[in-house]
Coordinates of C-alpha atoms and ligand atoms in Angstrom, one line a residue:
M1 CA -31.0 0.0 3.9
T2 CA -30.1 -3.8 3.8
K3 CA -27.4 -4.9 6.1
T4 CA -24.4 -6.8 4.8
T5 CA -24.2 -10.4 5.8
I6 CA -21.7 -12.3 8.0
L7 CA -22.1 -16.0 7.3
A8 CA -21.3 -18.7 9.7
V9 CA -21.1 -22.4 8.6
D10 CA -20.7 -25.4 10.9
D11 CA -22.3 -28.9 10.7
D12 CA -22.1 -28.9 14.6
R13 CA -25.3 -27.4 15.9
A14 CA -23.8 -26.5 19.3
V15 CA -20.5 -24.8 17.8
L16 CA -22.5 -23.1 15.1
A17 CA -25.1 -21.6 18.0
S18 CA -22.0 -20.4 19.8
V19 CA -20.4 -18.8 16.7
E20 CA -23.7 -17.1 16.1
R21 CA -24.1 -15.8 19.5
D22 CA -20.5 -14.4 19.5
L23 CA -21.0 -12.9 16.2
R24 CA -24.5 -11.3 17.2
Q25 CA -23.1 -9.8 20.3
K26 CA -20.5 -7.8 18.6
Y27 CA -21.6 -7.3 14.9
G28 CA -25.3 -7.8 15.2
R29 CA -26.0 -4.0 15.0
D30 CA -24.1 -3.5 11.8
Y31 CA -24.3 -6.9 9.9
R32 CA -27.1 -9.4 9.5
I33 CA -25.6 -12.7 11.1
V34 CA -26.7 -15.6 9.0
K35 CA -25.9 -19.4 9.8
A36 CA -25.9 -22.5 7.7
E37 CA -25.3 -26.1 8.8
S38 CA -23.6 -27.4 5.8
G39 CA -21.6 -26.2 2.9
A40 CA -24.5 -26.9 0.7
A41 CA -26.9 -25.0 2.7
A42 CA -24.4 -22.0 2.8
L43 CA -24.1 -22.2 -1.0
D44 CA -28.0 -21.8 -1.3
V45 CA -27.6 -18.8 1.1
I46 CA -25.0 -17.1 -1.0
N47 CA -26.7 -17.6 -4.3
E48 CA -29.8 -16.1 -3.0
L49 CA -28.0 -12.9 -1.6
K50 CA -26.2 -12.6 -4.8
R51 CA -29.7 -12.9 -6.7
R52 CA -30.9 -10.1 -4.3
S53 CA -27.8 -8.0 -5.1
E54 CA -26.6 -8.2 -1.5
T55 CA -23.1 -8.7 -0.1
V56 CA -21.3 -10.9 2.3
A57 CA -18.5 -9.2 4.2
L58 CA -17.2 -12.2 6.1
F59 CA -17.3 -16.1 6.0
V60 CA -16.7 -18.0 9.3
V61 CA -16.5 -21.5 8.2
D62 CA -15.7 -24.9 9.9
Q63 CA -13.0 -26.9 8.2
R64 CA -14.4 -30.3 9.0
M65 CA -17.7 -30.8 7.6
P66 CA -18.6 -34.1 6.2
Q67 CA -20.1 -33.5 2.7
M68 CA -18.1 -30.4 1.9
T69 CA -15.0 -29.2 3.8
G70 CA -14.6 -25.6 4.7
V71 CA -11.9 -25.2 2.2
E72 CA -13.9 -26.7 -0.5
F73 CA -16.9 -24.3 0.4
L74 CA -14.6 -21.3 0.4
E75 CA -13.4 -22.2 -3.0
R76 CA -16.8 -22.1 -4.5
A77 CA -17.8 -19.0 -2.3
N78 CA -14.9 -17.2 -3.9
G79 CA -16.6 -17.4 -7.3
V80 CA -19.5 -15.5 -5.8
F81 CA -18.3 -13.1 -3.3
P82 CA -14.5 -12.8 -4.1
D83 CA -14.2 -9.7 -1.8
A84 CA -15.6 -11.4 1.5
R85 CA -13.0 -11.9 4.1
K86 CA -12.6 -15.7 4.9
V87 CA -12.0 -17.2 8.3
L88 CA -11.5 -21.0 8.7
L89 CA -12.4 -22.6 12.0
T90 CA -9.9 -25.6 12.7
A91 CA -8.9 -28.1 15.2
Y92 CA -5.3 -28.5 16.1
A93 CA -5.2 -31.4 13.4
D94 CA -6.4 -29.3 10.6
T95 CA -3.6 -26.7 10.8
E96 CA -1.9 -28.1 7.7
A97 CA -5.0 -27.8 5.6
A98 CA -5.6 -24.3 6.9
I99 CA -2.1 -23.3 6.0
S100 CA -2.4 -24.7 2.6
A101 CA -5.8 -22.9 2.2
I102 CA -4.0 -19.5 2.5
N103 CA -2.7 -20.1 -1.0
D104 CA -5.4 -22.1 -2.5
V105 CA -8.5 -20.0 -1.4
D106 CA -6.7 -16.8 -0.3
L107 CA -7.8 -17.5 3.4
D108 CA -7.4 -14.5 5.6
Y109 CA -7.2 -16.2 9.0
Y110 CA -7.5 -19.7 10.5
L111 CA -8.9 -19.7 13.9
M112 CA -8.2 -22.5 16.5
K113 CA -11.4 -23.8 18.2
P114 CA -12.3 -22.9 21.2
W115 CA -11.6 -19.1 20.9
D116 CA -12.7 -18.1 24.3
P117 CA -13.0 -15.5 25.5
P118 CA -14.1 -13.8 22.3
H119 CA -12.9 -10.3 23.1
E120 CA -9.3 -11.7 23.2
H121 CA -9.2 -14.4 20.3
L122 CA -12.1 -13.6 18.1
Y123 CA -13.2 -9.9 18.0
P124 CA -9.8 -8.3 17.4
V125 CA -9.2 -10.8 14.3
L126 CA -12.7 -10.1 13.0
D127 CA -12.6 -6.3 13.6
G128 CA -9.3 -6.2 11.5
L129 CA -11.0 -8.2 8.6
L130 CA -14.1 -6.3 8.7
D131 CA -12.1 -3.1 8.5
D132 CA -10.1 -4.2 5.7
W133 CA -13.3 -5.4 3.8
R134 CA -14.9 -1.9 4.2
S135 CA -11.8 -0.2 3.0
N136 CA -11.5 -2.4 -0.2
V137 CA -15.2 -3.3 -1.3
R138 CA -17.0 -1.5 -4.0
L139 CA -20.3 -0.7 -2.5
P140 CA -22.9 1.3 -4.4
F141 CA -21.2 4.3 -5.2
E142 CA -21.6 7.7 -3.3
G143 CA -18.1 9.2 -3.5
I144 CA -15.8 11.2 -5.8
R145 CA -15.9 10.6 -9.5
V146 CA -12.7 11.0 -11.4
V147 CA -13.1 11.8 -15.1
G148 CA -9.9 11.4 -16.8
A149 CA -7.8 9.7 -19.6
M150 CA -5.3 6.9 -19.7
W151 CA -2.8 9.3 -21.6
S152 CA -3.0 11.8 -18.8
S153 CA -0.4 11.4 -16.2
A154 CA -2.2 13.9 -14.0
S155 CA -5.2 11.5 -14.0
H156 CA -2.7 8.8 -12.9
E157 CA -1.4 10.9 -10.0
I158 CA -4.8 11.9 -8.7
K159 CA -6.1 8.2 -8.8
D160 CA -3.0 7.0 -7.1
F161 CA -3.2 9.8 -4.4
L162 CA -7.0 8.8 -3.8
A163 CA -6.4 5.1 -3.6
R164 CA -3.4 5.5 -1.3
S165 CA -5.3 7.8 0.9
S166 CA -8.1 5.2 1.3
I167 CA -10.5 7.7 -0.5
P168 CA -13.0 5.8 -2.6
Y169 CA -13.6 7.1 -6.0
R170 CA -14.9 6.0 -9.3
W171 CA -12.9 6.2 -12.5
L172 CA -14.6 7.3 -15.6
D173 CA -12.4 7.2 -18.8
V174 CA -13.3 9.9 -21.3
E175 CA -12.3 7.6 -24.2
R176 CA -14.3 4.7 -23.1
D177 CA -17.2 6.0 -21.1
E178 CA -20.4 8.0 -22.3
E179 CA -21.1 9.4 -18.9
A180 CA -17.4 10.6 -18.7
R181 CA -17.9 12.4 -22.1
R182 CA -21.2 14.0 -20.8
L183 CA -19.6 15.2 -17.5
M184 CA -16.7 16.6 -19.4
A185 CA -19.0 18.5 -21.7
A186 CA -21.0 19.8 -19.0
H187 CA -18.2 20.9 -16.8
A188 CA -15.1 21.6 -18.9
G189 CA -16.5 22.5 -22.3
D190 CA -14.6 21.5 -25.3
T191 CA -11.2 21.5 -23.4
L192 CA -9.5 18.2 -22.6
E193 CA -8.5 19.4 -19.2
V194 CA -8.3 16.1 -17.3
P195 CA -8.7 15.0 -14.6
L196 CA -12.1 16.4 -13.5
L197 CA -13.0 15.6 -10.0
L198 CA -16.8 15.8 -9.0
F199 CA -17.6 15.6 -5.5
P200 CA -20.7 14.3 -3.8
D201 CA -21.6 18.0 -2.7
G202 CA -21.7 19.1 -6.2
E203 CA -18.2 20.9 -6.4
V204 CA -16.2 20.2 -9.5
L205 CA -12.2 20.6 -9.5
V206 CA -10.6 20.7 -12.9
Q207 CA -7.0 19.5 -12.9
P208 CA -6.6 19.9 -9.1
T209 CA -3.4 19.4 -7.2
S210 CA -3.1 16.6 -4.6
Q211 CA -3.1 19.2 -2.0
E212 CA -6.4 20.7 -3.2
V213 CA -8.0 17.4 -3.3
A214 CA -6.6 16.5 0.2
E215 CA -8.1 19.8 1.5
K216 CA -11.5 19.0 0.0
A217 CA -11.6 15.5 1.2
G218 CA -11.0 16.6 4.7
L219 CA -7.3 15.4 5.0
R220 CA -4.9 17.5 7.0
T221 CA -2.3 19.3 5.0
R222 CA -1.3 22.0 7.3
A223 CA 0.4 21.8 10.9
E224 CA -1.8 22.8 14.0
N225 CA 1.2 24.0 16.0
P226 CA 4.4 25.9 15.1
F227 CA 6.6 23.5 17.4
Y228 CA 6.9 19.9 18.0
D229 CA 9.2 17.4 19.8
V230 CA 9.9 15.8 16.6
I231 CA 9.1 16.1 12.9
I232 CA 9.0 12.9 10.9
V233 CA 9.7 13.5 7.2
G234 CA 7.9 10.8 5.2
S235 CA 5.4 8.3 6.1
G236 CA 6.6 4.8 4.8
P237 CA 7.1 2.1 7.3
A238 CA 10.1 3.7 9.0
G239 CA 8.3 7.1 9.5
L240 CA 5.0 5.6 10.5
S241 CA 6.7 3.3 13.1
A242 CA 8.5 6.1 14.5
A243 CA 5.4 8.1 14.7
V244 CA 3.6 5.2 16.5
Y245 CA 6.3 4.6 19.1
A246 CA 7.1 8.4 19.7
S247 CA 3.6 9.4 20.2
A248 CA 3.0 6.5 22.4
D249 CA 5.8 7.5 24.4
G250 CA 4.3 10.9 24.8
L251 CA 6.2 13.0 22.4
K252 CA 4.5 15.7 20.2
V253 CA 4.9 14.4 16.9
L254 CA 4.3 15.8 13.3
V255 CA 4.5 13.6 10.1
V256 CA 5.0 15.3 6.9
E257 CA 4.3 13.2 3.9
Q258 CA 4.4 14.6 0.2
H259 CA 2.1 12.3 -1.3
A260 CA -0.2 9.9 0.6
P261 CA 1.0 7.7 3.6
G262 CA 2.6 4.3 3.0
G263 CA 5.8 4.9 0.8
Q264 CA 7.0 2.1 -1.3
A265 CA 5.2 -0.3 1.1
G266 CA 1.8 1.2 0.2
N267 CA 2.5 0.3 -3.4
S268 CA 2.9 -3.4 -2.4
P269 CA -0.1 -5.4 -3.5
K270 CA 0.7 -8.1 -0.8
I271 CA 3.6 -8.0 1.7
E272 CA 4.0 -11.7 2.6
N273 CA 7.2 -11.6 4.6
F274 CA 6.3 -9.3 7.6
L275 CA 6.1 -11.0 10.8
G276 CA 2.8 -11.7 12.2
F277 CA 0.7 -11.8 8.8
P278 CA 0.8 -15.4 7.7
S279 CA -1.6 -14.8 4.8
G280 CA 0.2 -11.5 3.8
I281 CA -1.2 -8.0 4.1
S282 CA -1.5 -5.4 1.3
G283 CA 0.7 -2.5 1.8
G284 CA -2.6 -0.3 1.8
D285 CA -4.1 -2.2 4.7
L286 CA -0.9 -2.0 6.7
T287 CA -0.6 1.6 6.1
R288 CA -4.2 2.3 7.1
R289 CA -3.7 0.5 10.4
A290 CA -0.4 2.2 11.1
V291 CA -1.8 5.7 10.3
T292 CA -4.8 4.9 12.7
Q293 CA -2.4 3.8 15.4
A294 CA -0.2 6.8 15.1
K295 CA -3.1 9.2 15.1
R296 CA -4.7 7.3 18.2
F297 CA -1.5 8.1 20.0
G298 CA -1.8 11.7 19.0
A299 CA 0.5 12.0 16.1
E300 CA -0.4 14.4 13.6
V301 CA -0.1 13.4 9.9
L302 CA 0.0 15.9 7.1
T303 CA -0.5 14.6 3.6
A304 CA 0.1 16.2 0.2
Q305 CA 2.8 18.4 1.8
S306 CA 6.5 18.1 1.0
V307 CA 9.4 19.0 2.9
E308 CA 11.5 21.3 0.8
G309 CA 14.3 22.3 3.2
L310 CA 15.8 21.8 6.6
R311 CA 18.0 24.3 8.7
V312 CA 19.4 24.3 12.2
E313 CA 19.4 27.2 14.7
G314 CA 21.0 26.3 17.9
N315 CA 19.2 23.3 19.0
T316 CA 16.1 23.9 17.0
K317 CA 15.3 22.4 13.7
I318 CA 13.3 24.3 11.3
V319 CA 11.6 22.6 8.4
T320 CA 10.3 24.5 5.3
L321 CA 7.1 23.1 3.9
G322 CA 6.1 23.0 0.2
D323 CA 3.5 25.7 0.7
G324 CA 6.4 28.0 2.0
S325 CA 5.3 27.7 5.8
E326 CA 7.8 26.7 8.4
V327 CA 7.5 24.3 11.5
S328 CA 10.2 23.7 14.1
A329 CA 11.1 20.9 16.4
K330 CA 13.7 19.6 18.8
M331 CA 14.5 16.8 16.5
V332 CA 13.9 15.5 13.1
L333 CA 13.8 12.1 11.5
I334 CA 14.5 11.8 7.9
S335 CA 12.5 8.5 6.7
T336 CA 12.2 9.7 3.0
G337 CA 13.0 6.2 1.6
A338 CA 13.7 5.7 -2.0
W339 CA 11.9 5.7 -5.3
F340 CA 12.5 4.6 -8.8
R341 CA 14.5 6.6 -11.1
L342 CA 12.7 7.8 -14.3
L343 CA 13.7 5.7 -17.3
E344 CA 16.2 7.4 -19.6
L345 CA 14.9 6.8 -22.9
S346 CA 14.4 9.2 -25.9
G347 CA 10.8 10.4 -25.8
I348 CA 9.9 8.9 -22.6
E349 CA 8.3 12.0 -21.1
K350 CA 5.3 11.5 -23.0
W351 CA 4.7 8.1 -21.4
N352 CA 5.5 8.6 -17.8
G353 CA 2.4 8.3 -15.8
A354 CA 0.5 7.4 -19.1
G355 CA 1.6 4.1 -19.9
V356 CA 4.7 3.9 -18.2
Y357 CA 4.3 3.4 -14.4
Y358 CA 6.9 3.3 -11.7
G359 CA 6.1 0.9 -8.8
A360 CA 3.0 -1.5 -8.9
A361 CA 0.7 1.2 -9.8
H362 CA -2.4 -0.7 -8.5
T363 CA -4.9 1.9 -9.8
E364 CA -3.8 1.2 -13.3
A365 CA -3.7 -2.6 -13.5
A366 CA -7.3 -3.1 -14.3
N367 CA -7.1 -0.7 -17.3
Y368 CA -4.8 -3.3 -19.0
K369 CA -7.2 -6.2 -18.8
D370 CA -6.6 -8.7 -21.6
T371 CA -3.8 -6.8 -22.9
D372 CA 0.1 -7.5 -22.9
V373 CA 2.3 -5.4 -20.7
V374 CA 6.0 -5.8 -19.8
V375 CA 7.6 -5.4 -16.3
V376 CA 11.2 -4.2 -15.9
G377 CA 12.9 -5.5 -12.9
A378 CA 14.2 -8.6 -11.1
A379 CA 13.8 -7.8 -7.3
N380 CA 11.1 -8.5 -5.0
S381 CA 9.0 -5.4 -5.9
A382 CA 8.9 -6.4 -9.5
A383 CA 7.9 -10.0 -8.7
Q384 CA 4.9 -8.9 -6.7
G385 CA 4.0 -6.3 -9.4
M386 CA 4.1 -9.1 -12.1
L387 CA 2.0 -11.5 -10.0
F388 CA -0.6 -8.8 -9.3
L389 CA -0.6 -7.6 -13.1
S390 CA -1.2 -11.1 -14.3
K391 CA -4.6 -11.1 -12.6
Y392 CA -5.5 -8.6 -15.1
A393 CA -3.2 -8.7 -18.3
R394 CA -3.2 -11.4 -20.9
K395 CA 0.5 -11.8 -20.9
V396 CA 3.2 -10.2 -18.7
T397 CA 6.7 -10.1 -20.3
V398 CA 9.5 -9.6 -17.8
L399 CA 12.6 -7.9 -18.9
I400 CA 15.4 -8.9 -16.7
R401 CA 18.9 -7.4 -17.2
G402 CA 21.0 -10.1 -15.7
S403 CA 20.8 -14.1 -16.1
E404 CA 19.0 -14.5 -12.5
P405 CA 16.3 -12.9 -10.8
T406 CA 17.0 -11.6 -7.2
W407 CA 13.5 -12.1 -5.9
S408 CA 12.8 -14.3 -3.0
K409 CA 12.1 -18.0 -3.1
Y410 CA 8.3 -17.8 -2.2
L411 CA 7.8 -15.3 -5.0
D412 CA 9.7 -17.4 -7.5
V413 CA 7.6 -20.3 -7.0
A414 CA 4.6 -18.4 -7.7
I415 CA 6.0 -16.7 -10.9
R416 CA 7.2 -20.0 -12.4
A417 CA 3.8 -21.5 -11.9
N418 CA 2.1 -18.6 -13.5
E419 CA 1.3 -19.2 -17.2
K420 CA 0.9 -15.6 -18.0
I421 CA 4.3 -14.6 -17.0
D422 CA 7.2 -14.9 -19.4
L423 CA 10.7 -14.2 -18.2
V424 CA 13.3 -12.9 -20.6
F425 CA 16.8 -12.6 -19.1
N426 CA 19.8 -10.7 -20.3
T427 CA 17.6 -8.1 -21.9
E428 CA 17.1 -4.3 -21.7
L429 CA 14.4 -1.9 -22.9
L430 CA 15.5 0.2 -25.7
E431 CA 12.5 2.0 -26.9
I432 CA 8.8 2.5 -26.3
S433 CA 6.7 3.2 -29.3
G434 CA 3.0 4.2 -29.9
D435 CA 1.0 7.1 -31.1
Q436 CA -1.8 8.0 -28.5
Q437 CA -1.0 5.0 -26.4
I438 CA 1.8 2.6 -26.0
E439 CA 1.7 0.0 -28.9
A440 CA 5.2 -1.9 -28.5
V441 CA 8.5 -1.9 -26.9
S442 CA 11.9 -2.8 -28.5
V443 CA 14.2 -4.8 -26.4
K444 CA 17.7 -5.8 -26.7
N445 CA 19.5 -9.2 -25.8
K446 CA 22.7 -8.2 -24.2
Q447 CA 24.5 -11.3 -25.1
S448 CA 23.5 -11.7 -28.7
G449 CA 23.0 -8.0 -29.5
E450 CA 19.8 -9.1 -31.2
S451 CA 16.7 -6.5 -30.9
T452 CA 13.2 -7.5 -30.8
V453 CA 10.0 -5.7 -30.8
L454 CA 7.2 -6.9 -28.4
P455 CA 3.6 -5.9 -28.4
A456 CA 2.8 -4.1 -25.1
K457 CA 0.3 -1.5 -24.1
A458 CA 2.1 -0.6 -20.8
A459 CA 5.5 -0.8 -19.1
F460 CA 5.8 -1.2 -15.2
V461 CA 9.1 -0.2 -14.0
F462 CA 10.9 -1.4 -11.0
I463 CA 14.4 -0.4 -11.5
G464 CA 17.0 2.3 -10.5
Q465 CA 15.9 3.1 -6.8
K466 CA 17.4 6.3 -5.7
P467 CA 17.2 7.4 -2.0
Q468 CA 15.0 10.8 -1.7
S469 CA 17.4 12.9 0.2
D470 CA 18.4 15.7 -2.4
F471 CA 16.1 18.3 -0.3
L472 CA 18.8 18.2 2.4
G473 CA 21.4 19.7 0.3
D474 CA 24.7 19.7 2.1
L475 CA 23.2 19.9 5.6
V476 CA 24.0 16.1 6.5
M477 CA 26.7 13.9 5.3
R478 CA 25.6 11.4 2.4
T479 CA 27.1 8.9 0.1
A480 CA 27.6 9.5 -3.5
S481 CA 24.4 7.5 -4.0
G482 CA 22.6 9.8 -1.7
H483 CA 22.2 7.6 1.2
I484 CA 22.4 9.3 4.6
L485 CA 25.4 8.4 6.8
T486 CA 24.3 7.7 10.6
G487 CA 26.1 6.6 13.9
L488 CA 29.6 5.0 13.7
D489 CA 29.5 5.3 9.6
L490 CA 30.4 8.9 10.5
V491 CA 33.4 8.1 12.7
T492 CA 36.6 7.3 10.8
S493 CA 39.8 6.6 12.5
G494 CA 38.3 7.8 15.7
E495 CA 37.5 11.2 14.2
R496 CA 34.0 12.5 14.4
P497 CA 32.3 14.2 11.4
P498 CA 33.4 17.8 10.7
G499 CA 31.6 20.4 12.6
W500 CA 30.6 18.0 15.3
E501 CA 30.8 19.7 18.6
L502 CA 29.4 17.2 21.2
D503 CA 31.4 15.2 23.5
R504 CA 30.0 11.8 22.2
D505 CA 29.9 9.9 19.1
P506 CA 26.6 10.2 16.9
L507 CA 23.9 7.9 18.1
L508 CA 23.0 4.7 16.0
L509 CA 20.6 6.5 13.7
E510 CA 21.9 10.1 14.2
T511 CA 23.2 12.0 11.1
S512 CA 26.2 14.3 11.1
V513 CA 24.1 17.0 12.6
P514 CA 23.0 16.5 16.3
G515 CA 19.4 15.9 16.7
V516 CA 18.8 15.1 12.9
F517 CA 18.1 11.4 12.5
A518 CA 17.7 9.1 9.5
G519 CA 15.9 5.7 9.2
G520 CA 14.7 3.2 6.7
D521 CA 15.8 2.8 3.0
V522 CA 17.2 6.5 2.9
R523 CA 19.8 5.5 5.6
N524 CA 23.1 4.0 4.4
G525 CA 23.5 0.5 5.1
T526 CA 20.1 -0.7 5.9
K527 CA 18.6 -3.8 4.6
H528 CA 15.7 -2.6 2.4
G529 CA 12.3 -4.0 3.5
V530 CA 9.4 -3.2 5.7
A531 CA 10.7 -5.0 8.8
A532 CA 14.1 -3.3 8.8
A533 CA 12.3 0.2 8.1
T534 CA 9.8 -0.3 11.1
G535 CA 12.8 -1.6 13.2
D536 CA 14.6 1.6 12.4
G537 CA 11.5 3.8 13.3
N538 CA 11.4 2.1 16.7
A539 CA 15.3 2.3 17.2
A540 CA 15.0 6.0 16.3
V541 CA 12.6 6.7 19.2
S542 CA 15.1 5.3 21.6
N543 CA 17.7 7.6 20.1
F544 CA 15.4 10.5 20.5
W545 CA 15.2 10.0 24.3
Q546 CA 18.9 9.8 24.6
Y547 CA 19.4 12.9 22.5
L548 CA 16.7 14.8 24.8
S549 CA 18.6 13.9 27.8
T550 CA 21.7 15.6 26.6
I551 CA 20.1 19.1 25.5
Ligands
FAD1 C1 6.0 -2.5 -5.1 C2 6.9 -2.7 -4.0 C3 6.8 -3.9 -3.2 C4 7.3 -4.1 -1.9 N1 7.3 -5.3 -1.3 C5 7.9 -5.5 -0.2 C6 7.6 -6.7 0.6 O1 6.7 -7.5 0.2 N2 8.4 -7.0 1.7 C7 9.3 -6.0 2.1 O2 10.0 -6.2 3.3 N3 9.6 -5.0 1.4 C8 8.9 -4.6 0.3 N4 9.3 -3.5 -0.4 C9 10.2 -2.7 0.1 C10 9.8 -1.8 1.2 O3 8.5 -1.2 0.8 C11 10.6 -0.6 1.5 O4 12.0 -1.2 1.8 C12 10.0 0.1 2.7 O5 8.8 0.8 2.2 C13 11.0 1.3 3.0 O6 10.4 2.2 4.0 P1 10.9 3.6 4.3 O7 9.8 4.1 5.4 O8 12.3 3.6 4.5 O9 10.6 4.4 2.9 P2 9.4 4.5 1.8 O10 8.5 3.4 2.1 O11 10.1 4.8 0.6 O12 8.7 5.9 2.3 C14 9.3 7.1 2.3 C15 8.1 8.2 2.2 O13 8.7 9.5 2.4 C16 8.1 10.4 1.5 N5 8.9 11.4 1.1 C17 10.0 11.4 0.3 N6 10.5 12.7 0.3 C18 9.8 13.4 1.0 C19 9.7 15.0 1.3 N7 10.7 15.6 0.8 N8 8.8 15.3 2.1 C20 7.8 14.7 2.4 N9 7.7 13.3 2.2 C21 8.7 12.8 1.6 C22 7.7 9.5 0.2 O14 6.6 10.2 -0.5 C23 7.1 8.1 1.0 O15 5.8 8.2 1.3 C24 8.5 -3.2 -1.6 C25 8.7 -2.1 -2.4 C26 7.9 -1.7 -3.5 C27 8.1 -0.6 -4.3

């Protein structure tokens, strides 16, 4: 099989030789290392590779080259191999150019010369980038085929589950694709039972649940043991962070996730405000890294398995899972986050997951190429969603209830510069209409009362977040909105919560039940966001140790 290429470009022969040597030493077995002494020579190389239908995984390019700078080369290379990861080699004086290249050419990293020793400064960066590339690139397809339809919310759910679990799949739409119709006829007869999943070993699943798909794909859905030190419910940033720190500390950890890992963050096309990632990181990549890290330290991660109930017997916490089984632990962390409420419009059920999507819905964006779509919402999540959708859609109309958006400045700058995005203020969504698929939405201006009909093929909704805590019933104290109270929120006028028998106040993240903790967006009073959630995950682990020292 032809090896994928890593291309090094530098006009300084000595530097180029040393880049080549370092690359060959670590990556020579799996990749073909190619070098070029100028931007022009490098363009010849990539055009030839393209002609031969080969792929480039990574460009390592010097910024200071006489005829064509590194950034200029990367700009042109982007048109040929847009998925390749891009590293710019810079001198201290080129830092400004490198930082602006993050936006201009989607630069992944800039590396200050010299980078010795490579195992400290070069390889960790390149390992991460090659890992990301491998997970996102579309290589010749050997994986699962999903035959489905745009009007089927079950198809959307399965695609979302596969994508979020980093399982490659190929989407075949029965309404657009001849091969899809042929496969349907062969495996499902005249029925329109979609989705149909065809696995490389020949097995076909018709309308499977996420759990069936997870099991077939080799993901863990059942706990190995009956008893753990801590069970973490939910694997967004809060749960995964707690899993990493707790298992690194030697605790026996079980993470239970109802869907695929990542939570809301897993829906983010690009998280740009998380410390240490100046070029941003996609929620998918962040999740994959965190899950790998947690597993490496020994945490068990179940997917497609929900927690349906929690009860306490003495010091033991017993968790009931969606398949009816039970698992116990000394402690439980609730990190179930929040999700968007379904729109309350007449006839909306027909469209949920089949034209109306909640969250960024990466998997669907490409299906709306060159069409008009609407986005509902004005917070950071909506901002990221519209920027992502604008890569595909012809026009993105954004319905904003108030007169100002609440998204961050860095997103505002990108949105205002984007010609495809149209912001409509003081407006609410009234109705969604269409026959087999959405054709239009009716909106109303709240100030003038005037209604308008806008053409739209899909609506992406980012409003009405609700904490996911209903499965707890009355076990722990919650606010009217469903956020879980912890720590000193539970102590009013020196009074500890009803039923609290310990001779101490609840710990920072402890709920009204000793040994049951809450962190991240589901907890009352947190600042929503990835950093706050991962911070809670870390703080929860120090609370675990404090709690363990008292029982
Ligand atoms: C599209 C989008 C973009 C965003 N972009 C950014 C950004 O750029 N920067 C930033 O700081 N923040 C961003 N946010 C917000 C950020 O993602 C959230 O604040 C963060 O993910 C909260 O983490 P969490 O772990 O508390 O909960 P969540 O991320 O909500 O994760 C909770 C997890 O718990 C699971 N779960 C729920 N109930 C159960 C149950 N009963 N059993 C088992 N599992 C359960 C859910 O399936 C989910 O996976 C974005 C949010 C969205 C939606």
